[in-house]
């Protein structure tokens, strides 16, 4: 089942069920007015929405054309966003570059931060920026969960994943260093993110297995392939493990968004290669700048500037977009 | 105007307007079903709620008895919680104790972290705990804001404060040190908080001035006075400044909760005194343990354990509770 939230000038938009090929949709308001309302009663309403999805595919319900540009993020505002760092290749590389060991705990205790969830940008929404901020994208996978009781284990947590989305975790690199030095995590340096136009249930994802999504995360910058890292490779912590970590001391309310962190693939333990060099490339500019620094002594690729366009997408085995594409233009203030 | 959310077995409760003396309330659902719904259209609905509050005081609308024990936190789930550290006395003392200077930036650049907002405990709700967690309370003031555009200045921000509450920021001290060492802020070490039974508009607070609330924050542990720090003293950053900091790179959605951090008073620059010694006492156990460590070489007051009761309240000049009391019992898992 695929769900989306259409912009109707309200804060939460209106819920539609989307056809598997993303060409058509049907209004779901008789079941739930918004995605959050559906998640509030997910065990009861998910089967009703699934039935509507089957009716949409068979053509037995009223149909509208579906346009990705008409969507908001599936949850335009959510009650919680927790973002992990499940692909620790990036952390390993940074440390290797400066000759530091990885603390052994990093392989068993996930890095995770509490992110802002009050506003997710539309999938085609502008990224507000400032020349001094060092604006960057981060291509990620994220899940939206049902209610998670405190102390849930990873196996149980995998069964509480309601939906999967792509996510652009906008990061202000020049603000991260001084903010993290203060010791309390990210506030100003992690502004609003955007999710893919469509959220998909795990059972509709052929590439979903054991809390991980396989497939190349296609990240393009200004129309040029920038990253093709496989989301199923080098993911040290699956989503079940991330959810278990998040819920160790507290329950998570239905609709909580859990991010994977920047998708990043190893290359025989060494620094990665760009897509142009037949490598997997990078899901954020920061990684490429790190590789440039290792190879050339300094970074040459600039951060995002006015008019730059970031596109994040993933295709199924037949080449069709699974979640629709995030496509955002940077607008300097 | 005073507002509260009564528990009706729904996720968001039902909105009531409460009489100034906290003895009576009246249903506000014909104006807005929930507090978040009221905040979603605050400029239009706040005057309607204020008119209902006047009708309640004059006895011209149906009235129910108001019981603090029947409430949920005013926003049982919110879209955002950002907690500042506006009372930097605590930070100064810690550093003085170990002979370290305060970085000058700490006096102009607020410390703030992104907290969990998906679940606020009821004001009389149990605090789930574990003997290894080092469970502590933190008595704070918090505000709930209207929509705040990106880049709002402190003066404008003060005008966007919709409501004021008391807040117990539950903190797991034994989990804070290792979690902050990972560099990404708090997740497991800051579980669900609780707010006071009643939220109050700034115009109804005699003790509100220039984004600060004056008055002793009464914190009792097991019926014994623990803290009487004045919330209007030693607040380095007023709420306008905290909101401006939070909104520098992003808009804040209506209903965002901004906390002050633990209320803490100086005592001639030296370590504080307990309430029993006629001092202002402390708004968290951690501060007392720090003073004990400075004076006696080690901390003797234990963290919260099973059955401990924390009470947080504030009274007006006539001795009446302004917000109702947070009163929570610790329950070990």
XYZ file of C-alpha atoms in Angstrom:
666
model
C 0.000 0.000 0.000
C 1.176 3.509 -0.877
C -0.089 6.647 0.866
C 0.422 10.352 0.256
C -0.698 13.672 1.680
C -2.048 16.210 -0.795
C -1.703 19.930 -0.151
C -5.158 21.368 0.563
C -3.919 24.524 2.341
C -4.428 22.919 5.742
C -1.590 22.174 8.162
C -1.865 18.394 7.779
C -3.102 18.052 4.192
C -5.504 15.316 3.076
C -4.802 11.621 2.910
C -4.931 9.708 -0.371
C -4.132 6.134 -1.333
C -1.796 6.087 -4.333
C -1.629 3.455 -7.067
C 1.428 1.252 -7.151
C 2.706 2.999 -10.307
C 2.181 6.489 -8.771
C -0.103 7.654 -11.608
C -3.456 7.658 -9.777
C -4.831 8.196 -6.291
C -8.117 8.051 -4.434
C -9.388 10.091 -1.526
C -9.056 8.264 1.820
C -10.853 10.773 4.023
C -13.781 8.484 4.705
C -11.268 6.262 6.522
C -8.973 8.921 8.002
C -8.690 12.640 7.202
C -4.913 12.764 7.623
C -2.007 10.337 7.778
C -1.535 11.079 11.488
C -5.205 10.216 12.080
C -4.633 6.905 10.277
C -1.537 6.201 12.364
C -3.459 7.023 15.561
C -5.565 3.912 14.902
C -3.214 2.020 12.600
C -4.102 -1.582 13.554
C -7.775 -0.886 12.807
C -7.416 1.485 9.843
C -4.455 0.008 7.925
C -6.577 -2.945 6.704
C -9.304 -0.520 5.560
C -6.742 1.563 3.678
C -5.286 -1.624 2.163
C -8.756 -2.594 0.934
C -9.120 0.854 -0.622
C -5.715 0.397 -2.295
C -6.913 -2.871 -3.848
C -10.086 -1.152 -5.047
C -7.956 1.610 -6.577
C -5.867 -0.931 -8.502
C -9.003 -2.672 -9.760
C -10.602 0.620 -10.785
C -13.695 0.211 -8.612
C -13.386 3.576 -6.789
C -13.259 7.197 -7.991
C -9.787 8.077 -9.203
C -7.758 11.299 -9.467
C -4.512 11.810 -11.346
C -1.623 11.751 -8.880
C 1.068 14.417 -9.207
C 4.087 14.272 -6.939
C 4.292 18.071 -7.088
C 0.903 18.358 -5.324
C 2.068 16.539 -2.205
C 3.259 17.625 1.171
C 5.609 15.351 3.105
C 3.437 12.392 4.212
C 3.484 13.842 7.756
C 3.765 17.618 7.209
C 4.254 17.878 10.969
C 5.082 14.880 13.137
C 5.304 14.443 16.897
C 8.812 13.062 16.798
C 11.827 12.587 14.538
C 14.804 10.583 15.722
C 17.672 10.196 13.293
C 20.224 7.426 13.645
C 23.655 6.959 12.075
C 23.177 3.392 10.923
C 25.770 3.501 8.111
C 28.908 3.846 10.166
C 31.186 3.642 7.136
C 31.259 7.429 7.129
C 32.364 7.556 10.767
C 34.994 4.860 10.148
C 36.434 6.753 7.187
C 36.641 10.055 9.037
C 38.505 8.360 11.869
C 40.781 6.375 9.567
C 41.674 9.603 7.791
C 42.969 11.075 11.026
C 44.466 7.821 12.358
C 41.950 7.391 15.163
C 40.421 4.071 16.253
C 36.657 3.493 16.239
C 35.405 3.073 19.811
C 34.143 -0.565 19.938
C 30.854 0.680 21.421
C 30.074 2.415 18.097
C 29.387 -1.030 16.571
C 26.788 -1.978 19.199
C 25.379 1.327 20.517
C 23.750 3.374 17.735
C 24.423 7.083 17.381
C 21.081 8.892 17.303
C 19.864 12.454 17.708
C 16.499 14.032 18.453
C 15.566 16.025 15.351
C 12.967 18.685 14.707
C 9.665 17.198 13.558
C 7.280 20.166 13.724
C 7.738 20.947 10.066
C 8.741 18.678 7.208
C 9.224 20.575 3.955
C 7.156 19.483 0.913
C 9.046 17.043 -1.355
C 9.325 19.815 -3.954
C 9.664 22.604 -1.367
C 12.526 25.101 -1.454
C 15.461 24.687 0.942
C 15.978 28.052 2.690
C 19.697 28.782 2.881
C 22.289 31.419 3.671
C 25.790 31.669 2.174
C 27.387 31.292 5.641
C 25.478 28.178 6.675
C 27.271 25.501 4.623
C 23.978 23.994 3.480
C 24.111 20.290 2.578
C 21.672 17.459 1.812
C 21.718 13.985 3.337
C 19.976 11.145 1.492
C 18.377 8.758 3.961
C 15.750 6.054 4.387
C 13.242 6.579 7.212
C 10.398 4.626 8.774
C 7.201 5.791 10.451
C 6.164 3.617 13.379
C 3.008 2.582 15.177
C 2.930 3.051 18.984
C 6.117 1.558 20.451
C 6.023 0.628 24.159
C 9.029 1.418 26.343
C 11.619 -1.354 26.303
C 10.613 -2.911 22.962
C 13.198 -5.301 21.484
C 14.459 -5.089 17.907
C 12.495 -8.087 16.650
C 9.184 -6.752 18.001
C 10.076 -3.258 16.770
C 10.399 -4.507 13.189
C 6.727 -5.493 13.353
C 5.748 -1.975 14.428
C 7.089 -0.295 11.288
C 4.041 1.125 9.529
C 5.577 2.958 6.582
C 8.859 3.597 4.785
C 9.906 6.888 3.101
C 12.972 8.563 1.628
C 14.251 11.584 3.512
C 16.459 14.587 2.822
C 18.018 15.582 6.148
C 19.091 19.152 5.428
C 22.247 19.969 7.388
C 23.994 23.299 7.941
C 27.639 22.174 8.058
C 29.166 25.490 9.109
C 26.803 25.555 12.083
C 27.295 21.925 13.121
C 30.847 22.188 14.451
C 30.267 25.112 16.854
C 26.861 23.785 17.913
C 28.067 20.258 18.683
C 31.011 21.786 20.601
C 28.438 23.181 23.050
C 27.600 19.549 23.876
C 23.799 19.501 23.556
C 23.397 18.196 19.989
C 21.784 19.880 16.981
C 19.225 22.695 16.999
C 20.143 25.500 14.589
C 22.345 23.237 12.449
C 19.524 20.815 11.536
C 16.605 22.772 10.042
C 13.471 21.263 8.465
C 13.860 18.050 6.407
C 11.727 16.776 3.529
C 10.287 13.311 2.896
C 9.410 11.564 -0.357
C 5.951 12.235 -1.866
C 4.795 8.703 -1.080
C 5.028 6.492 2.031
C 4.976 2.731 1.430
C 4.107 -0.149 3.754
C 6.937 -2.691 4.190
C 4.764 -5.488 2.734
C 4.621 -3.583 -0.568
C 8.413 -3.310 -0.781
C 10.031 -6.260 -2.565
C 13.405 -4.941 -1.408
C 12.483 -4.890 2.303
C 13.998 -7.572 4.537
C 14.790 -7.775 8.246
C 14.324 -4.062 8.857
C 16.465 -2.952 5.919
C 15.607 -1.604 2.459
C 17.871 -2.662 -0.409
C 18.390 -0.716 -3.616
C 20.410 2.216 -4.896
C 19.507 5.543 -3.348
C 19.720 7.821 -6.354
C 20.987 11.232 -5.354
C 21.453 13.789 -8.137
C 22.865 17.303 -7.826
C 21.836 19.664 -10.636
C 20.905 16.718 -12.837
C 24.238 14.913 -12.415
C 24.415 11.590 -10.541
C 26.037 12.249 -7.161
C 25.206 9.117 -5.166
C 24.068 5.559 -5.923
C 24.811 3.923 -2.570
C 22.833 0.750 -1.850
C 20.691 1.276 1.237
C 20.794 -2.433 2.050
C 24.604 -2.562 2.218
C 26.770 -1.548 5.177
C 23.745 -0.702 7.346
C 25.203 -1.692 10.712
C 21.933 -1.161 12.603
C 18.641 -2.181 10.983
C 15.512 -0.130 11.731
C 14.369 -2.615 14.389
C 17.587 -2.003 16.304
C 17.278 1.771 15.892
C 13.693 1.710 17.209
C 14.712 -0.485 20.160
C 17.470 2.011 20.993
C 15.025 4.929 20.805
C 12.457 3.247 23.037
C 14.799 1.994 25.773
C 13.668 4.579 28.357
C 10.395 5.836 26.870
C 7.463 4.920 24.675
C 7.321 6.327 21.125
C 4.004 7.699 19.949
C 2.463 6.467 16.675
C 3.756 8.592 13.826
C 7.309 8.846 15.156
C 9.773 9.090 12.251
C 13.047 7.174 12.604
C 15.816 8.021 10.129
C 18.703 5.806 9.033
C 21.335 8.512 8.798
C 23.163 9.215 5.545
C 23.276 6.119 3.334
C 26.937 5.302 2.773
C 28.738 2.314 1.228
C 32.231 1.024 1.894
C 34.681 0.471 -0.927
C 36.992 -2.289 0.277
C 37.493 -0.304 3.441
C 39.034 2.608 1.565
C 37.569 5.964 0.587
C 34.682 5.700 -1.837
C 34.638 6.691 -5.485
C 32.379 9.126 -7.294
C 29.601 7.860 -9.557
C 31.574 9.205 -12.561
C 34.432 6.890 -11.531
C 31.962 3.968 -11.346
C 31.818 4.209 -7.552
C 28.708 4.340 -5.371
C 29.243 8.057 -4.892
C 27.956 9.927 -1.868
C 24.607 10.798 -0.300
C 25.829 14.159 0.995
C 28.377 16.760 -0.064
C 30.254 16.433 3.240
C 31.424 12.902 2.360
C 32.786 13.971 -1.004
C 34.583 16.908 0.629
C 36.118 14.497 3.134
C 37.382 12.239 0.338
C 38.750 15.302 -1.487
C 40.552 16.305 1.684
C 42.059 12.812 2.054
C 43.115 12.610 -1.604
C 43.991 16.222 -2.409
C 44.600 17.921 0.921
C 41.578 20.188 0.745
C 37.902 20.125 -0.236
C 36.973 21.617 -3.610
C 33.239 20.883 -3.965
C 31.223 23.811 -2.557
C 28.206 23.540 -0.297
C 24.773 24.147 -1.820
C 24.121 27.606 -3.214
C 21.211 29.563 -4.641
C 19.418 27.619 -7.376
C 21.107 24.268 -6.784
C 18.717 21.342 -7.247
C 18.895 18.150 -5.159
C 16.968 15.082 -6.282
C 16.577 11.888 -4.236
C 14.805 8.847 -5.655
C 14.788 5.036 -5.607
C 13.595 2.699 -8.359
C 12.225 -0.815 -8.300
C 13.625 -3.642 -10.438
C 11.545 -2.463 -13.402
C 12.957 1.051 -13.176
C 9.851 2.725 -11.733
C 10.108 5.194 -8.861
C 8.926 3.567 -5.638
C 8.388 6.594 -3.385
C 8.318 9.431 -5.924
C 11.214 11.850 -5.943
C 12.316 14.486 -3.468
C 13.394 17.411 -5.661
C 14.302 20.596 -3.877
C 15.787 23.869 -5.049
C 17.996 25.912 -2.752
C 16.811 29.482 -2.216
C 19.192 31.895 -0.532
C 17.564 34.311 1.867
C -7.029 33.140 30.664
C -6.313 29.657 31.974
C -6.667 26.502 29.863
C -6.428 22.802 30.650
C -6.793 19.472 28.897
C -9.029 16.908 30.583
C -8.398 13.191 30.162
C -11.208 11.710 28.046
C -9.297 8.586 26.976
C -8.325 10.185 23.680
C -4.748 10.976 22.677
C -5.191 14.751 22.896
C -7.859 15.062 25.617
C -10.529 17.767 25.600
C -10.012 21.469 26.035
C -11.542 23.376 28.951
C -11.273 26.950 30.143
C -10.427 27.030 33.859
C -11.461 29.641 36.397
C -8.750 31.886 37.763
C -8.901 30.145 41.173
C -8.696 26.656 39.566
C -11.948 25.442 41.170
C -14.204 25.401 38.093
C -13.984 24.873 34.361
C -16.173 24.972 31.288
C -16.065 22.946 28.106
C -14.372 24.775 25.221
C -15.038 22.254 22.472
C -17.439 24.495 20.607
C -14.397 26.762 20.023
C -11.669 24.126 19.669
C -11.693 20.413 20.519
C -8.104 20.343 21.726
C -5.441 22.806 22.808
C -3.430 22.081 19.640
C -6.516 22.895 17.554
C -6.811 26.205 19.426
C -3.123 26.956 18.836
C -3.509 26.127 15.134
C -5.739 29.199 14.830
C -4.603 31.116 17.895
C -5.037 34.721 16.635
C -8.672 33.961 15.767
C -9.578 31.588 18.619
C -7.722 33.104 21.595
C -10.191 36.028 21.811
C -13.124 33.555 21.695
C -11.566 31.508 24.488
C -10.935 34.699 26.475
C -14.601 35.632 26.119
C -15.553 32.169 27.390
C -13.184 32.659 30.339
C -14.964 35.910 31.232
C -18.327 34.145 30.985
C -17.007 31.411 33.281
C -15.950 33.967 35.898
C -19.351 35.672 35.711
C -21.190 32.355 35.972
C -23.065 32.734 32.702
C -21.986 29.380 31.190
C -22.340 25.739 32.328
C -19.703 24.913 34.902
C -17.930 21.717 36.015
C -15.775 21.254 39.093
C -12.117 21.348 38.064
C -9.791 18.726 39.510
C -6.086 18.909 38.718
C -5.913 15.123 38.972
C -8.229 14.787 35.942
C -5.890 16.624 33.601
C -3.357 15.572 31.051
C -0.461 17.872 30.282
C -1.979 20.816 28.354
C -0.425 19.377 25.164
C -0.346 15.601 25.772
C 1.684 15.363 22.585
C 3.319 18.366 20.965
C 5.098 18.822 17.657
C 8.221 20.245 19.215
C 9.988 20.755 22.542
C 13.162 22.798 22.722
C 14.728 23.214 26.139
C 17.147 26.028 26.911
C 19.585 26.521 29.782
C 18.624 30.083 30.616
C 19.783 30.011 34.255
C 23.514 29.715 33.737
C 24.283 29.919 37.465
C 24.371 26.137 37.497
C 26.909 26.019 34.660
C 29.011 28.744 36.349
C 29.087 26.836 39.636
C 30.083 23.553 38.050
C 32.952 25.267 36.260
C 34.007 27.268 39.321
C 34.099 24.038 41.313
C 36.689 22.626 38.932
C 38.553 25.893 38.365
C 37.460 26.308 34.733
C 36.500 29.606 33.089
C 33.092 30.147 31.507
C 33.466 30.561 27.723
C 32.349 34.184 27.071
C 29.988 32.900 24.350
C 27.884 31.150 27.029
C 26.583 34.587 28.119
C 25.339 35.515 24.632
C 24.652 32.203 22.844
C 22.014 30.123 24.668
C 22.539 26.422 25.299
C 19.495 24.572 23.948
C 18.611 20.993 23.075
C 15.911 19.376 20.983
C 13.769 17.365 23.416
C 11.167 14.668 22.903
C 7.683 16.112 22.527
C 5.634 13.114 21.386
C 4.498 12.321 24.897
C 4.156 14.600 27.902
C 3.238 12.708 31.061
C 0.074 13.764 32.936
C 0.807 16.228 35.777
C -0.022 13.438 38.257
C 1.419 10.665 36.078
C 4.012 8.205 37.377
C 7.670 8.663 36.441
C 8.920 5.312 35.092
C 12.373 4.615 36.503
C 15.103 2.012 36.891
C 17.632 1.810 39.727
C 20.541 2.214 37.275
C 19.214 5.314 35.519
C 19.930 8.003 38.133
C 16.448 9.468 37.747
C 16.145 13.171 38.616
C 13.577 15.962 38.265
C 14.216 19.454 36.888
C 11.819 22.259 37.807
C 11.398 24.632 34.887
C 9.159 27.305 33.379
C 8.095 26.763 29.762
C 6.160 28.678 27.137
C 3.981 27.489 24.266
C 4.246 29.648 21.162
C 2.134 30.647 18.186
C 3.690 30.184 14.718
C 7.176 31.723 14.726
C 8.648 32.652 11.322
C 12.317 31.913 10.625
C 14.595 34.714 11.762
C 12.262 36.251 14.342
C 13.946 38.680 16.768
C 13.576 38.463 20.555
C 11.225 41.440 20.850
C 8.821 40.062 18.228
C 9.145 36.577 19.725
C 7.904 37.820 23.110
C 4.648 38.768 21.402
C 4.253 35.239 20.018
C 4.161 33.567 23.443
C 0.664 32.100 23.738
C 0.828 30.281 27.078
C 3.045 29.670 30.093
C 3.331 26.394 32.069
C 5.511 24.758 34.717
C 7.508 21.753 33.554
C 9.251 18.776 35.120
C 12.079 17.818 32.783
C 12.791 14.253 33.903
C 16.494 13.485 33.468
C 18.360 10.173 33.715
C 21.695 11.344 35.143
C 23.562 8.047 34.853
C 22.681 7.951 31.158
C 23.521 11.600 30.411
C 27.303 11.393 30.716
C 27.830 8.456 28.302
C 25.177 9.744 25.896
C 26.561 13.295 25.697
C 30.049 11.808 25.219
C 28.770 10.392 21.909
C 28.328 14.006 20.803
C 24.744 14.008 19.478
C 22.849 15.294 22.541
C 20.131 13.595 24.578
C 17.867 10.735 23.492
C 17.701 7.943 26.069
C 18.768 10.232 28.925
C 15.796 12.607 28.554
C 12.538 10.610 28.676
C 9.020 12.071 28.770
C 8.470 15.287 30.791
C 5.285 16.528 32.497
C 3.674 19.979 32.441
C 1.474 21.703 35.014
C -2.281 20.981 34.915
C -3.048 24.504 33.701
C -1.548 26.720 30.986
C -1.892 30.481 31.485
C -1.729 33.356 29.009
C 0.989 35.932 29.798
C -1.636 38.706 30.186
C -3.142 36.789 33.128
C 0.212 36.568 34.930
C 0.882 39.529 37.220
C 4.440 38.256 37.605
C 5.184 38.207 33.851
C 7.463 40.903 32.464
C 9.739 41.138 29.436
C 9.627 37.414 28.699
C 10.334 36.324 32.277
C 8.110 34.963 35.041
C 8.924 36.043 38.615
C 8.060 34.087 41.735
C 9.388 31.183 43.763
C 9.267 27.848 41.967
C 8.205 25.560 44.802
C 9.833 22.167 44.436
C 9.100 19.611 47.179
C 10.547 16.127 47.505
C 8.461 13.741 49.620
C 6.640 16.670 51.211
C 9.815 18.519 52.228
C 10.735 21.843 50.597
C 13.652 21.209 48.229
C 13.688 24.335 46.048
C 12.312 27.886 46.247
C 14.385 29.537 43.511
C 12.861 32.680 42.017
C 12.230 32.125 38.315
C 12.627 35.854 37.607
C 16.145 36.030 39.077
C 19.371 35.061 37.322
C 17.565 34.185 34.070
C 20.301 35.181 31.643
C 18.151 34.621 28.543
C 14.459 35.586 28.599
C 11.971 33.509 26.609
C 12.031 35.974 23.704
C 15.763 35.414 23.340
C 15.354 31.634 23.585
C 12.671 31.652 20.873
C 14.816 33.871 18.627
C 17.694 31.407 19.052
C 15.435 28.458 18.200
C 14.040 30.121 15.083
C 17.300 31.413 13.599
C 17.413 28.814 10.789
C 13.831 27.512 10.742
C 10.228 28.384 11.483
C 8.615 26.968 14.651
C 5.137 25.540 14.306
C 2.324 26.750 16.614
C 2.327 24.646 19.773
C 6.109 24.437 20.056
C 7.114 24.217 23.728
C 10.212 26.174 24.786
C 11.672 25.359 28.221
C 13.793 27.605 30.417
C 16.114 24.909 31.750
C 16.404 24.242 35.491
C 15.532 27.336 37.520
C 18.612 28.199 39.587
C 19.551 31.204 41.733
C 22.985 32.549 42.623
C 24.002 33.132 46.226
C 26.609 35.910 46.086
C 28.384 33.921 43.427
C 29.039 31.028 45.821
C 27.334 27.657 46.095
C 23.682 27.862 47.074
C 22.082 26.882 50.357
C 19.294 24.430 51.037
C 15.801 25.650 51.896
C 16.318 24.319 55.463
C 19.322 26.686 55.734
C 17.128 29.564 54.488
C 18.617 29.332 51.011
C 16.733 29.153 47.701
C 17.453 25.440 47.536
C 17.604 23.572 44.240
C 15.252 22.672 41.402
C 16.941 19.323 40.765
C 18.841 16.747 42.803
C 21.942 17.099 40.614
C 22.572 20.643 41.892
C 22.393 19.585 45.524
C 24.753 16.674 44.835
C 27.178 19.115 43.197
C 27.106 21.381 46.261
C 27.606 18.349 48.494
C 30.585 17.359 46.377
C 32.062 20.871 46.666
C 31.481 21.080 50.446
C 31.979 17.494 51.564
C 33.967 15.806 48.834
C 31.172 13.493 47.686
C 27.431 13.514 47.021
C 25.178 12.000 49.683
C 21.645 12.689 48.419
C 20.458 9.727 46.299
C 18.682 9.964 42.967
C 14.932 9.310 42.891
C 13.782 5.831 43.891
C 10.566 3.844 43.943
C 7.760 5.758 45.667
C 9.506 9.129 45.840
C 7.110 12.026 45.230
C 8.126 15.219 43.398
C 5.856 18.269 43.587
C 6.337 21.456 41.565
C 4.088 24.471 42.091
C 4.036 28.281 42.027
C 1.761 30.596 44.007
C 0.495 34.106 43.380
C 0.824 36.951 45.881
C -2.289 35.728 47.711
C -0.860 32.218 48.117
C -3.029 30.514 45.482
C -1.577 28.055 42.995
C -1.307 29.682 39.577
C -0.792 26.655 37.313
C -1.903 23.808 39.593
C 0.754 21.417 40.844
C 2.825 18.809 39.074
C 2.913 15.902 41.527
C 4.529 12.720 40.308
C 5.423 9.466 42.003
C 8.419 7.469 40.868
C 7.617 3.877 39.894
C 10.518 1.510 39.404
C 10.097 -0.934 36.537
